[in-house]
PDB file of C-alpha atoms in Angstrom:
ATOM      1  CA  MET A  12     119.291 212.489 174.845  1.00 59.00           C
ATOM      2  CA  PRO A  13     122.467 212.335 177.008  1.00 62.00           C
ATOM      3  CA  ASP A  14     124.350 210.005 174.657  1.00 76.00           C
ATOM      4  CA  ARG A  15     123.840 212.178 171.549  1.00 85.00           C
ATOM      5  CA  PRO A  16     125.967 215.184 170.545  1.00 91.00           C
ATOM      6  CA  TYR A  17     124.785 218.771 170.608  1.00 96.00           C
ATOM      7  CA  PHE A  18     124.267 220.738 167.452  1.00 96.00           C
ATOM      8  CA  VAL A  19     125.507 224.224 168.348  1.00 98.00           C
ATOM      9  CA  PHE A  20     124.292 226.940 165.981  1.00 98.00           C
ATOM     10  CA  LEU A  21     126.416 230.047 165.599  1.00 98.00           C
ATOM     11  CA  HIS A  22     124.725 232.965 163.870  1.00 98.00           C
ATOM     12  CA  ASP A  23     126.176 235.427 161.371  1.00 98.00           C
ATOM     13  CA  SER A  24     127.310 239.043 161.886  1.00 97.00           C
ATOM     14  CA  LEU A  25     123.732 240.432 161.802  1.00 98.00           C
ATOM     15  CA  GLY A  26     121.911 237.360 163.114  1.00 98.00           C
ATOM     16  CA  CYS A  27     120.385 235.899 166.241  1.00 98.00           C
ATOM     17  CA  ILE A  28     118.377 232.903 167.428  1.00 97.00           C
ATOM     18  CA  SER A  29     115.137 234.138 165.942  1.00 97.00           C
ATOM     19  CA  LEU A  30     116.602 234.721 162.528  1.00 97.00           C
ATOM     20  CA  TRP A  31     117.430 230.986 162.205  1.00 97.00           C
ATOM     21  CA  LYS A  32     113.623 230.412 162.066  1.00 96.00           C
ATOM     22  CA  ASP A  33     112.889 226.666 162.351  1.00 96.00           C
ATOM     23  CA  PHE A  34     115.953 225.450 160.518  1.00 97.00           C
ATOM     24  CA  PRO A  35     117.946 224.312 163.622  1.00 97.00           C
ATOM     25  CA  ILE A  36     114.964 222.369 164.980  1.00 96.00           C
ATOM     26  CA  ARG A  37     114.409 220.672 161.615  1.00 96.00           C
ATOM     27  CA  MET A  38     118.158 219.730 161.458  1.00 94.00           C
ATOM     28  CA  ALA A  39     118.277 218.408 165.082  1.00 94.00           C
ATOM     29  CA  GLU A  40     115.114 216.299 164.540  1.00 93.00           C
ATOM     30  CA  LEU A  41     116.529 214.952 161.289  1.00 91.00           C
ATOM     31  CA  VAL A  42     119.539 213.368 163.017  1.00 91.00           C
ATOM     32  CA  ASN A  43     118.077 213.000 166.555  1.00 91.00           C
ATOM     33  CA  PHE A  44     120.676 215.362 168.155  1.00 94.00           C
ATOM     34  CA  ASN A  45     120.438 217.828 171.084  1.00 95.00           C
ATOM     35  CA  LEU A  46     120.316 221.459 170.196  1.00 97.00           C
ATOM     36  CA  LEU A  47     121.957 224.621 171.560  1.00 98.00           C
ATOM     37  CA  MET A  48     121.480 228.091 170.217  1.00 97.00           C
ATOM     38  CA  TYR A  49     122.419 231.392 171.830  1.00 98.00           C
ATOM     39  CA  ASP A  50     122.554 235.105 170.976  1.00 98.00           C
ATOM     40  CA  ARG A  51     126.111 236.392 171.220  1.00 98.00           C
ATOM     41  CA  ILE A  52     126.638 239.530 173.331  1.00 96.00           C
ATOM     42  CA  GLY A  53     125.130 242.552 171.486  1.00 97.00           C
ATOM     43  CA  TYR A  54     122.689 240.514 169.417  1.00 98.00           C
ATOM     44  CA  GLY A  55     118.977 239.552 169.635  1.00 97.00           C
ATOM     45  CA  LYS A  56     117.868 239.266 173.222  1.00 96.00           C
ATOM     46  CA  SER A  57     121.357 239.286 174.645  1.00 97.00           C
ATOM     47  CA  ASP A  58     122.882 242.252 176.530  1.00 96.00           C
ATOM     48  CA  PRO A  59     124.246 245.155 174.460  1.00 94.00           C
ATOM     49  CA  PHE A  60     127.905 245.297 173.340  1.00 92.00           C
ATOM     50  CA  PHE A  61     130.335 246.335 176.014  1.00 87.00           C
ATOM     51  CA  SER A  62     132.011 248.281 173.242  1.00 85.00           C
ATOM     52  CA  THR A  63     131.451 248.582 169.422  1.00 83.00           C
ATOM     53  CA  THR A  64     135.161 248.792 168.816  1.00 88.00           C
ATOM     54  CA  ARG A  65     136.627 245.393 167.843  1.00 94.00           C
ATOM     55  CA  ASN A  66     140.098 244.229 167.361  1.00 94.00           C
ATOM     56  CA  ASN A  67     141.340 241.694 164.805  1.00 96.00           C
ATOM     57  CA  SER A  68     140.908 238.798 167.246  1.00 96.00           C
ATOM     58  CA  TYR A  69     137.189 239.385 168.025  1.00 97.00           C
ATOM     59  CA  LEU A  70     136.161 236.114 166.511  1.00 98.00           C
ATOM     60  CA  GLU A  71     138.692 234.236 168.558  1.00 98.00           C
ATOM     61  CA  THR A  72     137.267 235.947 171.634  1.00 97.00           C
ATOM     62  CA  GLU A  73     133.828 234.585 170.636  1.00 98.00           C
ATOM     63  CA  ALA A  74     135.326 231.047 170.317  1.00 98.00           C
ATOM     64  CA  ASP A  75     136.709 231.347 173.813  1.00 98.00           C
ATOM     65  CA  PHE A  76     133.307 232.496 175.087  1.00 97.00           C
ATOM     66  CA  LEU A  77     131.598 229.556 173.388  1.00 98.00           C
ATOM     67  CA  VAL A  78     133.755 227.107 175.245  1.00 98.00           C
ATOM     68  CA  LYS A  79     132.880 228.814 178.505  1.00 98.00           C
ATOM     69  CA  ILE A  80     129.233 228.153 177.696  1.00 98.00           C
ATOM     70  CA  LEU A  81     129.964 224.510 176.949  1.00 98.00           C
ATOM     71  CA  GLU A  82     131.837 224.132 180.215  1.00 97.00           C
ATOM     72  CA  LYS A  83     129.061 225.806 182.191  1.00 97.00           C
ATOM     73  CA  LEU A  84     126.443 223.478 180.663  1.00 96.00           C
ATOM     74  CA  ASN A  85     128.693 220.412 180.942  1.00 96.00           C
ATOM     75  CA  ILE A  86     128.493 219.799 177.151  1.00 96.00           C
ATOM     76  CA  GLU A  87     131.422 217.703 175.988  1.00 93.00           C
ATOM     77  CA  LYS A  88     130.488 216.615 172.457  1.00 95.00           C
ATOM     78  CA  THR A  89     129.345 219.080 169.808  1.00 97.00           C
ATOM     79  CA  ILE A  90     128.856 219.504 166.088  1.00 97.00           C
ATOM     80  CA  LEU A  91     129.251 223.228 165.312  1.00 98.00           C
ATOM     81  CA  PHE A  92     127.036 224.729 162.598  1.00 98.00           C
ATOM     82  CA  GLY A  93     128.241 228.264 161.880  1.00 98.00           C
ATOM     83  CA  HIS A  94     127.017 230.784 159.325  1.00 98.00           C
ATOM     84  CA  SER A  95     129.313 233.535 158.053  1.00 98.00           C
ATOM     85  CA  ASP A  96     130.955 234.993 161.228  1.00 98.00           C
ATOM     86  CA  GLY A  97     129.550 232.011 163.043  1.00 98.00           C
ATOM     87  CA  GLY A  98     131.323 229.691 160.602  1.00 98.00           C
ATOM     88  CA  SER A  99     134.623 231.372 161.305  1.00 98.00           C
ATOM     89  CA  ILE A 100     133.988 231.041 165.016  1.00 98.00           C
ATOM     90  CA  ALA A 101     133.225 227.289 164.528  1.00 98.00           C
ATOM     91  CA  LEU A 102     136.544 226.773 162.715  1.00 98.00           C
ATOM     92  CA  ILE A 103     138.455 228.680 165.396  1.00 98.00           C
ATOM     93  CA  THR A 104     136.816 226.702 168.154  1.00 98.00           C
ATOM     94  CA  ALA A 105     137.564 223.362 166.464  1.00 98.00           C
ATOM     95  CA  ALA A 106     141.158 224.396 166.066  1.00 98.00           C
ATOM     96  CA  LYS A 107     141.688 225.678 169.597  1.00 98.00           C
ATOM     97  CA  PHE A 108     139.451 223.424 171.604  1.00 98.00           C
ATOM     98  CA  PRO A 109     139.297 220.108 169.716  1.00 97.00           C
ATOM     99  CA  LYS A 110     138.121 217.986 172.628  1.00 96.00           C
ATOM    100  CA  TYR A 111     134.672 219.596 172.414  1.00 97.00           C
ATOM    101  CA  VAL A 112     134.142 219.237 168.707  1.00 97.00           C
ATOM    102  CA  VAL A 113     133.401 216.068 166.789  1.00 96.00           C
ATOM    103  CA  GLY A 114     132.346 217.852 163.577  1.00 97.00           C
ATOM    104  CA  VAL A 115     132.136 221.249 161.915  1.00 98.00           C
ATOM    105  CA  ILE A 116     129.613 222.522 159.372  1.00 98.00           C
ATOM    106  CA  THR A 117     130.044 226.034 157.932  1.00 98.00           C
ATOM    107  CA  GLU A 118     128.070 228.195 155.549  1.00 98.00           C
ATOM    108  CA  GLY A 119     129.739 231.157 153.933  1.00 98.00           C
ATOM    109  CA  ALA A 120     132.626 231.113 156.468  1.00 98.00           C
ATOM    110  CA  HIS A 121     135.557 233.460 155.974  1.00 98.00           C
ATOM    111  CA  VAL A 122     139.212 232.675 156.735  1.00 98.00           C
ATOM    112  CA  PHE A 123     140.641 235.780 155.095  1.00 98.00           C
ATOM    113  CA  VAL A 124     139.417 239.118 153.648  1.00 98.00           C
ATOM    114  CA  GLU A 125     138.533 239.446 149.979  1.00 98.00           C
ATOM    115  CA  ASP A 126     137.547 242.299 147.760  1.00 97.00           C
ATOM    116  CA  ILE A 127     134.181 240.587 147.129  1.00 98.00           C
ATOM    117  CA  THR A 128     133.555 240.722 150.902  1.00 98.00           C
ATOM    118  CA  ILE A 129     134.400 244.408 151.095  1.00 98.00           C
ATOM    119  CA  ASN A 130     132.252 245.254 148.121  1.00 98.00           C
ATOM    120  CA  GLY A 131     129.354 243.204 149.516  1.00 98.00           C
ATOM    121  CA  ILE A 132     129.472 245.036 152.801  1.00 98.00           C
ATOM    122  CA  LYS A 133     129.576 248.473 151.048  1.00 98.00           C
ATOM    123  CA  GLU A 134     126.435 247.427 149.239  1.00 98.00           C
ATOM    124  CA  ALA A 135     124.853 246.439 152.501  1.00 98.00           C
ATOM    125  CA  VAL A 136     125.580 249.881 153.864  1.00 98.00           C
ATOM    126  CA  VAL A 137     123.674 251.387 150.965  1.00 98.00           C
ATOM    127  CA  SER A 138     120.753 249.004 151.673  1.00 98.00           C
ATOM    128  CA  PHE A 139     120.800 249.906 155.352  1.00 97.00           C
ATOM    129  CA  GLN A 140     120.534 253.568 154.419  1.00 97.00           C
ATOM    130  CA  THR A 141     118.025 253.415 151.563  1.00 98.00           C
ATOM    131  CA  THR A 142     115.807 250.303 152.086  1.00 97.00           C
ATOM    132  CA  LYS A 143     113.864 248.688 154.923  1.00 97.00           C
ATOM    133  CA  LEU A 144     116.872 246.596 156.068  1.00 97.00           C
ATOM    134  CA  LYS A 145     117.266 248.623 159.249  1.00 97.00           C
ATOM    135  CA  GLN A 146     113.579 248.186 160.190  1.00 97.00           C
ATOM    136  CA  VAL A 147     113.757 244.474 159.494  1.00 97.00           C
ATOM    137  CA  LEU A 148     116.744 244.076 161.729  1.00 98.00           C
ATOM    138  CA  GLU A 149     115.169 246.201 164.467  1.00 98.00           C
ATOM    139  CA  LYS A 150     112.427 243.535 164.800  1.00 97.00           C
ATOM    140  CA  TYR A 151     115.126 241.178 166.075  1.00 98.00           C
ATOM    141  CA  HIS A 152     117.734 243.448 167.686  1.00 98.00           C
ATOM    142  CA  GLY A 153     115.716 246.416 168.811  1.00 97.00           C
ATOM    143  CA  ASP A 154     117.723 249.472 169.769  1.00 96.00           C
ATOM    144  CA  LYS A 155     120.931 247.497 169.445  1.00 97.00           C
ATOM    145  CA  THR A 156     120.558 247.395 165.670  1.00 97.00           C
ATOM    146  CA  GLU A 157     122.750 250.395 164.724  1.00 96.00           C
ATOM    147  CA  ASN A 158     125.543 249.227 167.025  1.00 96.00           C
ATOM    148  CA  ILE A 159     125.455 245.680 165.549  1.00 97.00           C
ATOM    149  CA  PHE A 160     125.500 246.997 161.967  1.00 97.00           C
ATOM    150  CA  ASN A 161     128.214 249.637 162.650  1.00 96.00           C
ATOM    151  CA  ALA A 162     130.421 247.155 164.498  1.00 96.00           C
ATOM    152  CA  TRP A 163     130.308 244.816 161.473  1.00 97.00           C
ATOM    153  CA  VAL A 164     130.896 247.553 158.869  1.00 97.00           C
ATOM    154  CA  ASP A 165     133.553 249.554 160.830  1.00 97.00           C
ATOM    155  CA  THR A 166     135.538 246.356 161.500  1.00 97.00           C
ATOM    156  CA  TRP A 167     135.490 244.744 158.061  1.00 97.00           C
ATOM    157  CA  LEU A 168     135.971 247.963 156.153  1.00 97.00           C
ATOM    158  CA  SER A 169     138.867 249.159 158.311  1.00 97.00           C
ATOM    159  CA  TYR A 170     142.371 249.162 156.809  1.00 96.00           C
ATOM    160  CA  ARG A 171     143.824 247.204 159.759  1.00 95.00           C
ATOM    161  CA  PHE A 172     141.336 244.355 159.225  1.00 97.00           C
ATOM    162  CA  ARG A 173     142.479 243.684 155.681  1.00 96.00           C
ATOM    163  CA  ASN A 174     145.290 241.610 157.141  1.00 96.00           C
ATOM    164  CA  TRP A 175     142.896 239.374 159.166  1.00 98.00           C
ATOM    165  CA  ASN A 176     143.581 235.738 158.381  1.00 98.00           C
ATOM    166  CA  ILE A 177     142.959 232.471 160.273  1.00 98.00           C
ATOM    167  CA  GLU A 178     144.342 230.031 157.750  1.00 98.00           C
ATOM    168  CA  HIS A 179     147.209 229.236 160.178  1.00 98.00           C
ATOM    169  CA  LEU A 180     144.634 227.680 162.529  1.00 98.00           C
ATOM    170  CA  LEU A 181     143.109 225.351 159.988  1.00 98.00           C
ATOM    171  CA  PRO A 182     145.712 222.497 160.187  1.00 98.00           C
ATOM    172  CA  SER A 183     144.822 222.088 163.862  1.00 98.00           C
ATOM    173  CA  ILE A 184     141.312 221.002 163.003  1.00 98.00           C
ATOM    174  CA  GLN A 185     141.161 217.238 163.265  1.00 97.00           C
ATOM    175  CA  SER A 186     137.443 216.794 163.204  1.00 96.00           C
ATOM    176  CA  PRO A 187     135.543 216.134 159.984  1.00 97.00           C
ATOM    177  CA  THR A 188     134.265 219.287 158.221  1.00 98.00           C
ATOM    178  CA  LEU A 189     131.432 220.062 155.804  1.00 98.00           C
ATOM    179  CA  ILE A 190     132.073 223.338 154.053  1.00 98.00           C
ATOM    180  CA  ILE A 191     128.979 224.801 152.387  1.00 98.00           C
ATOM    181  CA  GLN A 192     128.744 227.900 150.281  1.00 98.00           C
ATOM    182  CA  GLY A 193     126.333 229.370 147.751  1.00 98.00           C
ATOM    183  CA  GLU A 194     127.752 229.591 144.269  1.00 98.00           C
ATOM    184  CA  GLU A 195     126.481 233.151 144.114  1.00 98.00           C
ATOM    185  CA  ASP A 196     127.620 234.260 147.578  1.00 98.00           C
ATOM    186  CA  GLU A 197     127.940 238.015 147.580  1.00 97.00           C
ATOM    187  CA  TYR A 198     130.341 238.061 150.526  1.00 98.00           C
ATOM    188  CA  GLY A 199     132.939 235.476 149.589  1.00 98.00           C
ATOM    189  CA  SER A 200     134.403 233.540 146.720  1.00 98.00           C
ATOM    190  CA  GLU A 201     134.963 229.771 146.335  1.00 98.00           C
ATOM    191  CA  ASN A 202     138.598 230.495 147.339  1.00 98.00           C
ATOM    192  CA  GLN A 203     137.384 230.608 150.951  1.00 98.00           C
ATOM    193  CA  VAL A 204     135.965 227.105 150.703  1.00 98.00           C
ATOM    194  CA  ASP A 205     139.054 225.715 148.916  1.00 98.00           C
ATOM    195  CA  ALA A 206     141.372 227.162 151.566  1.00 98.00           C
ATOM    196  CA  ILE A 207     139.426 225.456 154.381  1.00 98.00           C
ATOM    197  CA  VAL A 208     139.073 222.113 152.606  1.00 98.00           C
ATOM    198  CA  LYS A 209     142.758 221.956 151.668  1.00 98.00           C
ATOM    199  CA  LYS A 210     144.195 223.046 154.960  1.00 98.00           C
ATOM    200  CA  VAL A 211     142.144 221.241 157.668  1.00 98.00           C
ATOM    201  CA  SER A 212     143.764 217.994 158.835  1.00 97.00           C
ATOM    202  CA  GLY A 213     140.510 216.037 159.265  1.00 94.00           C
ATOM    203  CA  LYS A 214     138.254 214.681 156.501  1.00 94.00           C
ATOM    204  CA  SER A 215     136.626 217.570 154.602  1.00 97.00           C
ATOM    205  CA  ILE A 216     133.774 217.808 152.193  1.00 97.00           C
ATOM    206  CA  LYS A 217     133.120 220.769 149.877  1.00 98.00           C
ATOM    207  CA  LYS A 218     129.618 221.567 148.807  1.00 98.00           C
ATOM    208  CA  MET A 219     128.768 224.514 146.570  1.00 98.00           C
ATOM    209  CA  ILE A 220     125.019 225.140 146.358  1.00 97.00           C
ATOM    210  CA  PRO A 221     123.791 226.343 142.870  1.00 96.00           C
ATOM    211  CA  LYS A 222     121.710 229.478 142.441  1.00 96.00           C
ATOM    212  CA  THR A 223     122.284 230.353 146.096  1.00 97.00           C
ATOM    213  CA  LYS A 224     123.822 233.428 147.813  1.00 97.00           C
ATOM    214  CA  HIS A 225     125.130 233.874 151.372  1.00 98.00           C
ATOM    215  CA  SER A 226     122.402 232.064 153.330  1.00 98.00           C
ATOM    216  CA  PRO A 227     122.015 228.565 151.961  1.00 97.00           C
ATOM    217  CA  HIS A 228     119.924 227.423 154.985  1.00 97.00           C
ATOM    218  CA  LYS A 229     117.277 230.064 154.101  1.00 96.00           C
ATOM    219  CA  GLU A 230     117.565 230.044 150.325  1.00 97.00           C
ATOM    220  CA  ASN A 231     117.877 226.281 149.790  1.00 97.00           C
ATOM    221  CA  ALA A 232     117.099 224.512 153.076  1.00 97.00           C
ATOM    222  CA  ALA A 233     116.311 221.173 151.468  1.00 96.00           C
ATOM    223  CA  SER A 234     119.740 220.896 149.931  1.00 96.00           C
ATOM    224  CA  VAL A 235     121.535 221.881 153.095  1.00 97.00           C
ATOM    225  CA  LEU A 236     119.453 219.391 155.187  1.00 96.00           C
ATOM    226  CA  LYS A 237     120.333 216.572 152.766  1.00 96.00           C
ATOM    227  CA  GLU A 238     124.071 217.413 152.824  1.00 96.00           C
ATOM    228  CA  VAL A 239     124.071 217.620 156.608  1.00 95.00           C
ATOM    229  CA  GLY A 240     122.139 214.332 156.884  1.00 94.00           C
ATOM    230  CA  ASP A 241     124.652 212.613 154.668  1.00 95.00           C
ATOM    231  CA  PHE A 242     127.560 214.091 156.612  1.00 95.00           C
ATOM    232  CA  ILE A 243     126.150 213.030 159.926  1.00 93.00           C
ATOM    233  CA  SER A 244     125.537 209.512 158.659  1.00 91.00           C
ATOM    234  CA  ILE A 245     129.277 209.291 157.981  1.00 86.00           C
ATOM    235  CA  LEU A 246     130.161 210.493 161.461  1.00 84.00           C
ATOM    236  CA  PHE A 247     127.566 208.369 163.201  1.00 80.00           C
ATOM    237  CA  PRO A 248     126.766 205.362 160.972  1.00 74.00           C
TER     238      PRO A 248
END
């Protein structure tokens, strides 16, 4: 479908293509769009990390890498769908490389660090050590699992990362945005959503999903599909 945009799916800090399940295909078929998914370096079936040490600009580096992929594939028109870290990457990409982005959809995206995020990650550490979380992740990431988990934890729990903030980039986002978050998100408050909606320059829509935590596309797919369908109908009537 050469005349249709590409939905580009950007996974979370512990995710990969396989963990999206069939949601991206359902969404692309709903609106008759092309589809692009990929495992970032270190995740899923991609190569291992070059280093597990990250600086505060690691998400901007991922946005730069995304644009290299788009250039390589000659993709010029995208709607970015990002979950958690992927949502932050989507926002950064739209701010820095607006010519590639006609719309942004985020789930549980972060633009600054909150105590709720820190506490949620600390609870995830306990789960990784005491439940089957590690074994579940190993099904998707294999022997890269510990590096993926440790890179996430060590970065977000570090003292230097408490100052991480990308709010200054938001006014550069001209494309329409749909900002989704679960009302019971354990990794971020509604303040994240409000900051994005208020500071982007393009049209923005806020959607809080009731009785839903950090992964609305898994926990309440029907609601997310409806919101996305409505959003796309505005962009492409």
